[in-house]
Coordinates of N, CA, C and O in Angstrom, one line a residue:
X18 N 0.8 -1.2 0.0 CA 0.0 0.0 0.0 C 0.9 1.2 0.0 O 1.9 1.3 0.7
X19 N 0.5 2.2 -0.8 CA 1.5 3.3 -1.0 C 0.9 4.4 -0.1 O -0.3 4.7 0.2
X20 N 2.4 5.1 0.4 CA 1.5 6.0 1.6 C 2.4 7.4 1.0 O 3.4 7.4 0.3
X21 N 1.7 8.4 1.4 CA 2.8 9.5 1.6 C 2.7 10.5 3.0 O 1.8 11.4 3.1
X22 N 3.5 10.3 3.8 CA 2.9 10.9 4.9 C 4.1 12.2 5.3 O 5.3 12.1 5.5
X23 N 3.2 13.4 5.4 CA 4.1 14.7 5.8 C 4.3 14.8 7.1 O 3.5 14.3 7.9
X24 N 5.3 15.5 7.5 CA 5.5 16.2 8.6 C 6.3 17.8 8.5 O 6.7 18.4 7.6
X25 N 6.2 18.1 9.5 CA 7.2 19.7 10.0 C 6.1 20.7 9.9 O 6.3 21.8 10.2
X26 N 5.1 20.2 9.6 CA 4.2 21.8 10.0 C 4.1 22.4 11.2 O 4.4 21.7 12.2
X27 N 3.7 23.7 11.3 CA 3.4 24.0 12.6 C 3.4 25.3 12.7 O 3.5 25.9 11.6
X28 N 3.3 26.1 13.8 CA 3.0 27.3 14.0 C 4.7 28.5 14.1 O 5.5 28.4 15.0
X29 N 4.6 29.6 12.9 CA 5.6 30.0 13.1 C 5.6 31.4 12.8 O 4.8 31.7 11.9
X30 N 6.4 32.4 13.4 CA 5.9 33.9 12.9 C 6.8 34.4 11.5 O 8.0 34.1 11.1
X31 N 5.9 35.1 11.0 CA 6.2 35.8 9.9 C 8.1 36.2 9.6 O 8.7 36.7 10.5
X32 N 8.5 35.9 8.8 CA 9.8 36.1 8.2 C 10.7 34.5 8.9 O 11.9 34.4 8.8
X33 N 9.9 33.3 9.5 CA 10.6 32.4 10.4 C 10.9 31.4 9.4 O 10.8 31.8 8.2
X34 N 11.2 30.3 9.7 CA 11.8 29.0 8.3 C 10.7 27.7 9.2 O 10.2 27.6 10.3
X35 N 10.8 26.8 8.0 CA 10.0 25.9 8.2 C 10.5 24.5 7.6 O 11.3 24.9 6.7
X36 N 10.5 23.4 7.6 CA 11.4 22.6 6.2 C 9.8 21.3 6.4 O 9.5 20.8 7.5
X37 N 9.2 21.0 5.6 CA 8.3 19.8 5.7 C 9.0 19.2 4.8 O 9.4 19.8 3.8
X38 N 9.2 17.8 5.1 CA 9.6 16.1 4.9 C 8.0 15.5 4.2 O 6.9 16.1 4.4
X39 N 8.0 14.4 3.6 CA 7.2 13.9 3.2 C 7.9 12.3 2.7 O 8.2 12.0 1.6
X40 N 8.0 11.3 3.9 CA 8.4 10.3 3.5 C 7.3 9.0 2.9 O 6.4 8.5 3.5
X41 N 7.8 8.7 1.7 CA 6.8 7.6 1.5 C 7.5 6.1 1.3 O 8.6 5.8 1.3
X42 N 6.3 5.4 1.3 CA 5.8 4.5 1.6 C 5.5 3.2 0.6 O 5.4 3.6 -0.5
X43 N 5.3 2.3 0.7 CA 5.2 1.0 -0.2 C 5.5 0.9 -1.7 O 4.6 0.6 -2.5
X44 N 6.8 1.3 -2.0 CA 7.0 1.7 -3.1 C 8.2 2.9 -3.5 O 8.1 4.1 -3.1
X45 N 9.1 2.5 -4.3 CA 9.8 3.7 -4.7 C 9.7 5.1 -5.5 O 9.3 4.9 -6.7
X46 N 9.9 6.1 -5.2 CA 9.4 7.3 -5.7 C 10.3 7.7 -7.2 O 10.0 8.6 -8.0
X47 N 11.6 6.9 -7.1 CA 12.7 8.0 -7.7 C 12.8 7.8 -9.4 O 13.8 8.0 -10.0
X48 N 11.1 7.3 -9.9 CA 11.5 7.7 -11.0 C 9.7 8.6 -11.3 O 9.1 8.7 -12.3
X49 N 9.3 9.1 -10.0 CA 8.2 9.7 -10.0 C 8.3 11.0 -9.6 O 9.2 11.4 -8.9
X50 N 7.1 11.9 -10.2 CA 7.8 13.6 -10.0 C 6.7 13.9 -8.5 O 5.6 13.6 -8.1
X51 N 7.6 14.6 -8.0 CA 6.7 14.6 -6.9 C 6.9 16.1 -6.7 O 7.7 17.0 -6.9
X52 N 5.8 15.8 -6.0 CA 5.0 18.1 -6.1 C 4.9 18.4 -5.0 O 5.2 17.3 -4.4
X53 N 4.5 19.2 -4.2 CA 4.0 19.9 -2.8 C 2.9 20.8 -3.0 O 3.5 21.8 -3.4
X54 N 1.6 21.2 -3.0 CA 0.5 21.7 -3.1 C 0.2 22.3 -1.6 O 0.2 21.4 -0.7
X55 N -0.2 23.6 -1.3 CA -0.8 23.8 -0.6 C -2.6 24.4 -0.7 O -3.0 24.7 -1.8
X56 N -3.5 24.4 0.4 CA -5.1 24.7 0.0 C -4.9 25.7 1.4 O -4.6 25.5 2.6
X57 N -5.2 26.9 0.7 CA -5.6 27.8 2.4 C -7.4 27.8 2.1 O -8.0 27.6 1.1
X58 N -8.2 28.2 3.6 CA -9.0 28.0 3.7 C -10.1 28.9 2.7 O -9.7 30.1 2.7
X59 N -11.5 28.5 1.8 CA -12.0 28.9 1.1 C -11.3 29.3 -0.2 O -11.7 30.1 -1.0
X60 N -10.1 28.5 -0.5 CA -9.3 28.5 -1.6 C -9.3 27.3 -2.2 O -9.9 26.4 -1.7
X61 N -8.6 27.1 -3.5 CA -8.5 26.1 -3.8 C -7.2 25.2 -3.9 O -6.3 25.9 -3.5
X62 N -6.9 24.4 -4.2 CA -5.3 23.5 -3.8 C -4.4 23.9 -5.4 O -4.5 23.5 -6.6
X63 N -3.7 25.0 -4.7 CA -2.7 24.9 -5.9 C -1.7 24.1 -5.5 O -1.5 23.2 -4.5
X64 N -0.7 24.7 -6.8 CA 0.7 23.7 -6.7 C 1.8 25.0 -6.1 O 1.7 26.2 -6.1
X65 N 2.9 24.1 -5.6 CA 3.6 25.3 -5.0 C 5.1 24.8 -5.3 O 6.1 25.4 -5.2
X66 N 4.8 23.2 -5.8 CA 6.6 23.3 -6.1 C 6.7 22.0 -6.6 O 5.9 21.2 -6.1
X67 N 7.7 21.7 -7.7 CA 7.9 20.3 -7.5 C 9.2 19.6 -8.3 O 10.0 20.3 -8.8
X68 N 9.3 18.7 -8.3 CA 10.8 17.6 -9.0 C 10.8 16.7 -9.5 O 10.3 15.7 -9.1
X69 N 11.5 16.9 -10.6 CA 11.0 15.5 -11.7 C 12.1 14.5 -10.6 O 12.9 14.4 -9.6
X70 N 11.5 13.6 -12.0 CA 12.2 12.1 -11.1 C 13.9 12.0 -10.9 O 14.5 11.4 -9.9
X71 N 14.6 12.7 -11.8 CA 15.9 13.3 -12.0 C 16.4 14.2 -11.2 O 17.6 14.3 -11.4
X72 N 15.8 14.9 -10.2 CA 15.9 15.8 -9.8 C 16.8 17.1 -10.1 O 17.5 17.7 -9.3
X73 N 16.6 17.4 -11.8 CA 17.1 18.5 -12.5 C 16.3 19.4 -12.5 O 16.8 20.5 -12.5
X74 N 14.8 19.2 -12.5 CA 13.8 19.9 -13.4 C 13.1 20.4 -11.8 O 12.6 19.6 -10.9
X75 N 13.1 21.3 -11.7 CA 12.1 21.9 -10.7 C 11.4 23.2 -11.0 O 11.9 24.3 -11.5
X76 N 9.9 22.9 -10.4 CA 9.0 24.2 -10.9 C 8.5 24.9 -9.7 O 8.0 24.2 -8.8
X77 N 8.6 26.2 -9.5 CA 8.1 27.0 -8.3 C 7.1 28.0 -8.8 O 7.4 28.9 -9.5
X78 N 5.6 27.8 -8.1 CA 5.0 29.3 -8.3 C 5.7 30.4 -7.8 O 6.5 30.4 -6.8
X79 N 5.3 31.5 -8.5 CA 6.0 33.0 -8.1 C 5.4 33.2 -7.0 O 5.9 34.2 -6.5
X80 N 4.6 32.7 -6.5 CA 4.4 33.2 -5.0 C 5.6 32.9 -4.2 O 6.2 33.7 -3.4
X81 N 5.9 31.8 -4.4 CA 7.1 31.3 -3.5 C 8.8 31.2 -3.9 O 9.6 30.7 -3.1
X82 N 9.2 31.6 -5.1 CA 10.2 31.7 -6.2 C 11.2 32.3 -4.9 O 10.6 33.0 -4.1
X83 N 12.8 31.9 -4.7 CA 13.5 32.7 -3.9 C 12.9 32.3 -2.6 O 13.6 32.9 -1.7
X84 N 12.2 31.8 -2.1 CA 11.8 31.7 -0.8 C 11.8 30.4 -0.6 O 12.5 30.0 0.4
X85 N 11.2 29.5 -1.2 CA 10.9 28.1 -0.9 C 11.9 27.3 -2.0 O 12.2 27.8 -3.1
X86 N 12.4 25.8 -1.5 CA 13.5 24.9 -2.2 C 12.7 23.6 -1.9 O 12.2 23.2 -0.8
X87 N 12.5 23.1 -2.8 CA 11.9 21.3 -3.1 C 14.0 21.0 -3.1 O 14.9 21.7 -3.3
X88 N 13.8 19.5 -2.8 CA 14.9 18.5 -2.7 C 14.2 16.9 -2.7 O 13.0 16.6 -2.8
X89 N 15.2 16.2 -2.5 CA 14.4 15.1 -2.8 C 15.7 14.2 -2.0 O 16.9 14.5 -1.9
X90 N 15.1 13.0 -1.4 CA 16.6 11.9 -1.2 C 15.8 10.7 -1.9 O 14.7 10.4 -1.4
X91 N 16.1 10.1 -3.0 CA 15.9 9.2 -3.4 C 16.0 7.5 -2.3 O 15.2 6.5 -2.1
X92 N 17.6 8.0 -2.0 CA 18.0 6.6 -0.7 C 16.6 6.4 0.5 O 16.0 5.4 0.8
X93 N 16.4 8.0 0.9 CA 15.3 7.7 2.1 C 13.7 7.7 1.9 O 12.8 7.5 2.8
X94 N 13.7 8.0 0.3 CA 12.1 8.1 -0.5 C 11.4 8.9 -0.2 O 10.2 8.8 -0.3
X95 N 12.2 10.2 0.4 CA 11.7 11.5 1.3 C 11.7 13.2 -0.4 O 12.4 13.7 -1.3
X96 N 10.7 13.3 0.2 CA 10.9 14.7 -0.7 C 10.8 15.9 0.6 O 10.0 15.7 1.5
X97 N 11.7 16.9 0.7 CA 11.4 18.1 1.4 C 11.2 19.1 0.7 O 11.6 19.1 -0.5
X98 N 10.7 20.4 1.3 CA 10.0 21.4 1.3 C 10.7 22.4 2.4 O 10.1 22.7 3.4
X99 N 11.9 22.9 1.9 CA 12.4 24.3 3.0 C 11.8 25.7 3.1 O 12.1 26.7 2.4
X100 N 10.9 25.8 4.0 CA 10.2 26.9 3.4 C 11.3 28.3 4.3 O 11.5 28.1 5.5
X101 N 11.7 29.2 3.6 CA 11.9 30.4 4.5 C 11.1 31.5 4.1 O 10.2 31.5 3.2
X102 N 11.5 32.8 5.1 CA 11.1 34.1 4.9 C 9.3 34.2 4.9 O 8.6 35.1 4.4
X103 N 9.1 33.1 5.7 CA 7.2 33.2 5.4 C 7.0 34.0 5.8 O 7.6 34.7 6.5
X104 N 5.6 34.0 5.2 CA 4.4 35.2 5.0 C 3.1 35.0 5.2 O 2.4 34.3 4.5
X105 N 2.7 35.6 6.2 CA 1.1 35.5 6.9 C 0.3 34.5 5.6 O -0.6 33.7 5.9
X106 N 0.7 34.8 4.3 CA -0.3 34.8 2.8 C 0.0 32.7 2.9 O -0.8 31.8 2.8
X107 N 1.5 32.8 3.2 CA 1.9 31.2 3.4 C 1.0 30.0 4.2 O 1.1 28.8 3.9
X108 N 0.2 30.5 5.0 CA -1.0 29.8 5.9 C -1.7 28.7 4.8 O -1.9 29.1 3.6
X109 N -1.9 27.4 5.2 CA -2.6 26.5 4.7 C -1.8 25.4 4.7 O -0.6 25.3 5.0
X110 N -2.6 24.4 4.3 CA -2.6 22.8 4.7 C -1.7 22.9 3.4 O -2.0 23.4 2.3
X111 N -0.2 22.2 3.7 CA 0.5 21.5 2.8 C 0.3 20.0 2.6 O 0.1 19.1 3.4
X112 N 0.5 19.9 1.2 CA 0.5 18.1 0.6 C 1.3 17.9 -0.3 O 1.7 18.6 -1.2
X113 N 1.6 16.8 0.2 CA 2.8 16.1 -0.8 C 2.3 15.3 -1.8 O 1.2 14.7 -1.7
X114 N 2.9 15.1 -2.8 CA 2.3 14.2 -4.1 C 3.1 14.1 -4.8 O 4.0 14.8 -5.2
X115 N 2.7 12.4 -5.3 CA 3.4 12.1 -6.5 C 2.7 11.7 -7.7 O 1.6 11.2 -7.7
X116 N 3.3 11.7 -8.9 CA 3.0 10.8 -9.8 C 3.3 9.8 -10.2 O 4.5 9.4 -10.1
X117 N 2.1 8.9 -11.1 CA 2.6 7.7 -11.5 C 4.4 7.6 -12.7 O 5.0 8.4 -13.5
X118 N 4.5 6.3 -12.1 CA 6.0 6.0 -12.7 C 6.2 6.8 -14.1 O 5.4 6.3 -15.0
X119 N 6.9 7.9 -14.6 CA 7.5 8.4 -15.5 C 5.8 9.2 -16.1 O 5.6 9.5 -17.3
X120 N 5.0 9.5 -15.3 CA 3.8 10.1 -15.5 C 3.8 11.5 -15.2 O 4.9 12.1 -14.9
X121 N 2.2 12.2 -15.3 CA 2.3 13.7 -15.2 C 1.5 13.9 -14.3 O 1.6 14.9 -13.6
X122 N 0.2 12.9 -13.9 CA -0.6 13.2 -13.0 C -0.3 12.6 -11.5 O 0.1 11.5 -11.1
X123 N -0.8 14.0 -11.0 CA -0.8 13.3 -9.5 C -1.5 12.4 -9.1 O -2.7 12.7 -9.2
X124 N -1.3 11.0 -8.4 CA -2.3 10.2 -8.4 C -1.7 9.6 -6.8 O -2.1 8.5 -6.5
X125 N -0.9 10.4 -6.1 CA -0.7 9.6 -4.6 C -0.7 10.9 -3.5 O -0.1 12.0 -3.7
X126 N -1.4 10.8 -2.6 CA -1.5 11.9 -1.7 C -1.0 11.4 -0.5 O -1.0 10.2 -0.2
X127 N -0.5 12.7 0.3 CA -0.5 12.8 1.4 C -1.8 13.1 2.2 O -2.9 13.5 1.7
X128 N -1.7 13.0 3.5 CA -3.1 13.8 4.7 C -2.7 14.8 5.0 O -3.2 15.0 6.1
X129 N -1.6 16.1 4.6 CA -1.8 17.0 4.7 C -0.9 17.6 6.1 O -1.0 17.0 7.2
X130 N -0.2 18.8 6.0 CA 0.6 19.5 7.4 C -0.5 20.6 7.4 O -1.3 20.8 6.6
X131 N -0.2 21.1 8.8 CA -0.9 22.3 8.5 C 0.2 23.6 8.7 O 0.8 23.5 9.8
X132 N 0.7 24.7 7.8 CA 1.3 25.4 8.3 C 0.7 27.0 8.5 O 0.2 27.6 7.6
X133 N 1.0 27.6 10.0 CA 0.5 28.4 10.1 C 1.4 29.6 10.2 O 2.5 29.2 10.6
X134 N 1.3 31.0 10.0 CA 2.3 32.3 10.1 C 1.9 32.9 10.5 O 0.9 33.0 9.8
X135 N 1.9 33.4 11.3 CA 1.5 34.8 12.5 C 2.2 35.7 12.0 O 3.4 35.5 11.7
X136 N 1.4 37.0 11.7 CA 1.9 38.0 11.5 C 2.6 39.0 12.8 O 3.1 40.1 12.5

């Protein structure tokens, strides 16, 4: 059974650092691209960053460009998410995800961190 389960959220004030882990589970990830999505509340779940299976190719929304770094360990089947410099706007449930082997869609979820920024 494939899992993807996050950690490192939590509560942090504005301009502070954050890094969420996302280790998975029954199955290897390293020829799968795996993304980070966050959903703030009455919004809907964008994408916020992600890594092909190579880990050459990485895409960041401009919200987060300069601020936020995807990484990947293939050895420990962990993707992270370094978040610095947040911003009150940063608040919402992060998720981790992957796709199928050498695929484009996301088809494995995490249950989600919650990260919050106090202004």
């Amino acid at each position: 059974q494939v899992q993807l389960v996050e950690s490192g959220g939590g509560l942090v004030q504005a301009g502070g650092s954050l890094r969420l882990s996302c280790a998975a589970s029954g199955r290897t990830f390293s020829r799968n691209i795996m993304g980070w999505f966050r959903q703030a509340p009455g919004k809907e779940r964008d994408i916020v960053a992600s890594l092909g299976w190579s880990g050459g190719s990485t895409y960041y929304a401009d919200s987060v460009k300069g601020r936020f770094t995807i990484s990947r360990d293939n050895g420990k089947n962990t993707v992270y998410l370094q978040m610095n410099s947040l911003k009150p706007e940063d608040t919402a449930v992060y998720y981790c995800a992957a796709t199928s082997e050498y695929g484009t869609k996301y088809d494995y979820w995490g249950q989600g961190t919650q990260v919050t920024v106090s202004s």
